[in-house]
Structure formats: structure tokens, C-alpha cells
JSON list of C-alpha atoms in Angstrom, two decimals:
[
{"chain": "G", "resi": 1, "resn": "ILE", "atom": "CA", "xyz": [65.01, 78.17, 167.54]},
{"chain": "G", "resi": 2, "resn": "LEU", "atom": "CA", "xyz": [63.45, 74.71, 167.21]},
{"chain": "G", "resi": 3, "resn": "THR", "atom": "CA", "xyz": [61.07, 75.93, 164.52]},
{"chain": "G", "resi": 4, "resn": "SER", "atom": "CA", "xyz": [63.98, 77.40, 162.56]},
{"chain": "G", "resi": 5, "resn": "LEU", "atom": "CA", "xyz": [65.81, 74.08, 162.75]},
{"chain": "G", "resi": 6, "resn": "LEU", "atom": "CA", "xyz": [62.67, 72.26, 161.62]},
{"chain": "G", "resi": 7, "resn": "PHE", "atom": "CA", "xyz": [62.41, 74.69, 158.70]},
{"chain": "G", "resi": 8, "resn": "ILE", "atom": "CA", "xyz": [65.97, 73.83, 157.68]},
{"chain": "G", "resi": 9, "resn": "GLY", "atom": "CA", "xyz": [65.02, 70.16, 157.88]},
{"chain": "G", "resi": 10, "resn": "THR", "atom": "CA", "xyz": [62.10, 70.67, 155.49]},
{"chain": "G", "resi": 11, "resn": "LEU", "atom": "CA", "xyz": [64.08, 72.38, 152.74]},
{"chain": "G", "resi": 12, "resn": "ASN", "atom": "CA", "xyz": [64.03, 69.22, 150.61]},
{"chain": "G", "resi": 13, "resn": "GLY", "atom": "CA", "xyz": [60.37, 68.49, 151.47]},
{"chain": "G", "resi": 14, "resn": "PRO", "atom": "CA", "xyz": [57.10, 69.63, 149.94]},
{"chain": "G", "resi": 15, "resn": "ILE", "atom": "CA", "xyz": [56.62, 73.34, 149.29]},
{"chain": "G", "resi": 16, "resn": "PRO", "atom": "CA", "xyz": [53.54, 73.76, 151.56]},
{"chain": "G", "resi": 17, "resn": "ILE", "atom": "CA", "xyz": [55.47, 72.35, 154.52]},
{"chain": "G", "resi": 18, "resn": "ARG", "atom": "CA", "xyz": [58.41, 74.68, 153.78]},
{"chain": "G", "resi": 19, "resn": "ILE", "atom": "CA", "xyz": [56.05, 77.66, 153.67]},
{"chain": "G", "resi": 20, "resn": "LEU", "atom": "CA", "xyz": [54.39, 76.51, 156.89]},
{"chain": "G", "resi": 21, "resn": "PHE", "atom": "CA", "xyz": [57.61, 76.26, 158.88]},
{"chain": "G", "resi": 22, "resn": "PHE", "atom": "CA", "xyz": [59.06, 79.46, 157.41]},
{"chain": "G", "resi": 23, "resn": "THR", "atom": "CA", "xyz": [55.99, 81.50, 158.30]},
{"chain": "G", "resi": 24, "resn": "LEU", "atom": "CA", "xyz": [55.81, 79.87, 161.73]},
{"chain": "G", "resi": 25, "resn": "ALA", "atom": "CA", "xyz": [59.43, 80.75, 162.46]},
{"chain": "G", "resi": 26, "resn": "ALA", "atom": "CA", "xyz": [58.91, 84.30, 161.16]},
{"chain": "G", "resi": 27, "resn": "LEU", "atom": "CA", "xyz": [55.78, 84.65, 163.32]},
{"chain": "G", "resi": 28, "resn": "TYR", "atom": "CA", "xyz": [57.66, 83.53, 166.44]},
{"chain": "G", "resi": 29, "resn": "TYR", "atom": "CA", "xyz": [60.47, 86.01, 165.76]},
{"chain": "G", "resi": 30, "resn": "VAL", "atom": "CA", "xyz": [58.09, 88.92, 165.13]},
{"chain": "G", "resi": 31, "resn": "LEU", "atom": "CA", "xyz": [56.07, 88.14, 168.26]},
{"chain": "G", "resi": 32, "resn": "ALA", "atom": "CA", "xyz": [59.24, 87.82, 170.33]},
{"chain": "G", "resi": 33, "resn": "TYR", "atom": "CA", "xyz": [60.44, 91.17, 168.98]},
{"chain": "G", "resi": 34, "resn": "MET", "atom": "CA", "xyz": [57.13, 92.75, 169.97]},
{"chain": "G", "resi": 35, "resn": "ASN", "atom": "CA", "xyz": [57.26, 91.21, 173.44]},
{"chain": "G", "resi": 36, "resn": "PHE", "atom": "CA", "xyz": [60.87, 92.09, 174.24]},
{"chain": "G", "resi": 37, "resn": "ASN", "atom": "CA", "xyz": [60.50, 95.68, 173.04]},
{"chain": "G", "resi": 38, "resn": "GLN", "atom": "CA", "xyz": [57.08, 96.09, 174.71]},
{"chain": "G", "resi": 39, "resn": "ILE", "atom": "CA", "xyz": [55.39, 97.20, 171.50]},
{"chain": "G", "resi": 40, "resn": "PRO", "atom": "CA", "xyz": [51.58, 97.32, 171.77]},
{"chain": "G", "resi": 41, "resn": "GLY", "atom": "CA", "xyz": [49.60, 94.84, 169.70]},
{"chain": "G", "resi": 42, "resn": "ASP", "atom": "CA", "xyz": [47.79, 97.51, 167.70]},
{"chain": "G", "resi": 43, "resn": "SER", "atom": "CA", "xyz": [51.02, 98.80, 166.11]},
{"chain": "G", "resi": 44, "resn": "SER", "atom": "CA", "xyz": [52.05, 98.08, 162.53]},
{"chain": "G", "resi": 45, "resn": "ILE", "atom": "CA", "xyz": [54.24, 95.21, 163.73]},
{"chain": "G", "resi": 46, "resn": "GLY", "atom": "CA", "xyz": [51.14, 93.73, 165.38]},
{"chain": "G", "resi": 47, "resn": "VAL", "atom": "CA", "xyz": [49.32, 93.91, 162.05]},
{"chain": "G", "resi": 48, "resn": "ILE", "atom": "CA", "xyz": [52.29, 92.29, 160.30]},
{"chain": "G", "resi": 49, "resn": "SER", "atom": "CA", "xyz": [52.31, 89.47, 162.85]},
{"chain": "G", "resi": 50, "resn": "GLY", "atom": "CA", "xyz": [48.59, 88.96, 162.27]},
{"chain": "G", "resi": 51, "resn": "ILE", "atom": "CA", "xyz": [49.11, 88.70, 158.53]},
{"chain": "G", "resi": 52, "resn": "ILE", "atom": "CA", "xyz": [51.98, 86.26, 158.98]},
{"chain": "G", "resi": 53, "resn": "GLY", "atom": "CA", "xyz": [49.77, 84.24, 161.35]},
{"chain": "G", "resi": 54, "resn": "LEU", "atom": "CA", "xyz": [46.99, 84.08, 158.77]},
{"chain": "G", "resi": 55, "resn": "ILE", "atom": "CA", "xyz": [49.41, 82.93, 156.07]},
{"chain": "G", "resi": 56, "resn": "CYS", "atom": "CA", "xyz": [50.78, 80.32, 158.47]},
{"chain": "G", "resi": 57, "resn": "GLY", "atom": "CA", "xyz": [47.30, 79.04, 159.31]},
{"chain": "G", "resi": 58, "resn": "ILE", "atom": "CA", "xyz": [46.20, 78.90, 155.69]},
{"chain": "G", "resi": 59, "resn": "SER", "atom": "CA", "xyz": [49.34, 77.03, 154.67]},
{"chain": "G", "resi": 60, "resn": "ALA", "atom": "CA", "xyz": [48.81, 74.56, 157.54]},
{"chain": "G", "resi": 61, "resn": "MET", "atom": "CA", "xyz": [45.24, 73.89, 156.40]},
{"chain": "G", "resi": 62, "resn": "TYR", "atom": "CA", "xyz": [46.37, 73.54, 152.78]},
{"chain": "G", "resi": 63, "resn": "ALA", "atom": "CA", "xyz": [49.11, 71.07, 153.73]},
{"chain": "G", "resi": 64, "resn": "ALA", "atom": "CA", "xyz": [46.66, 69.04, 155.83]},
{"chain": "G", "resi": 65, "resn": "VAL", "atom": "CA", "xyz": [44.05, 68.88, 153.06]},
{"chain": "G", "resi": 66, "resn": "ALA", "atom": "CA", "xyz": [46.69, 67.98, 150.47]},
{"chain": "G", "resi": 67, "resn": "ASP", "atom": "CA", "xyz": [48.01, 65.18, 152.68]},
{"chain": "G", "resi": 68, "resn": "ALA", "atom": "CA", "xyz": [44.52, 63.86, 153.45]},
{"chain": "G", "resi": 69, "resn": "LEU", "atom": "CA", "xyz": [43.57, 63.81, 149.77]},
{"chain": "G", "resi": 70, "resn": "HIS", "atom": "CA", "xyz": [46.80, 62.04, 148.89]},
{"chain": "G", "resi": 71, "resn": "ALA", "atom": "CA", "xyz": [46.20, 59.40, 151.57]},
{"chain": "G", "resi": 72, "resn": "LYS", "atom": "CA", "xyz": [42.57, 58.88, 150.55]},
{"chain": "G", "resi": 73, "resn": "LEU", "atom": "CA", "xyz": [42.95, 58.87, 146.76]},
{"chain": "G", "resi": 74, "resn": "ASP", "atom": "CA", "xyz": [46.50, 57.47, 146.45]},
{"chain": "G", "resi": 75, "resn": "ARG", "atom": "CA", "xyz": [47.52, 60.20, 144.02]},
{"chain": "G", "resi": 76, "resn": "ARG", "atom": "CA", "xyz": [48.66, 63.80, 144.25]},
{"chain": "G", "resi": 77, "resn": "ILE", "atom": "CA", "xyz": [45.85, 66.26, 143.59]},
{"chain": "G", "resi": 78, "resn": "LEU", "atom": "CA", "xyz": [47.30, 69.28, 145.37]},
{"chain": "G", "resi": 79, "resn": "PRO", "atom": "CA", "xyz": [51.05, 69.93, 145.19]}
]
């Protein structure tokens, strides 16, 4: 729930941060669905959660690199 509220708070922020919090919230909901319904991890929902996790991780790395470059060079290189 906290991640969903943080996603709502980032709606007027940068796009990479919006993508990060959206995918993080979606990942939490998919993993909770798998856990509460006792679905094994090798099912198609497990694969979907893995893909969402990869997208979340890549967007987190992208946002971190973009922020570091902006702080170092004092101009926006990555959106």
C-alpha cells in the first residue's frame, strides 16, 4: 500500500521514477497474489513477476545513473 501511495506522489515527477514505483507496486501485488493463493514460483505468474522485477531493477538503475550524471555535470543528459 505504501508503494502505491508513493507512486501516486510521483505522478508529477520524472518519468523514470514513475516507472520505478509503478513496477515496484505491480511486483508487490503479483508476489502477494502468488503467496496468498499458494501458486508455485515456476508458474506463468512467477515468470511474469520475474519480468516485472527485471523492469523494476533496470528502471531503478537508469534513474540512479540519470540522477548521478545530472548532479555531476549540472545538466540533463538522460531524461
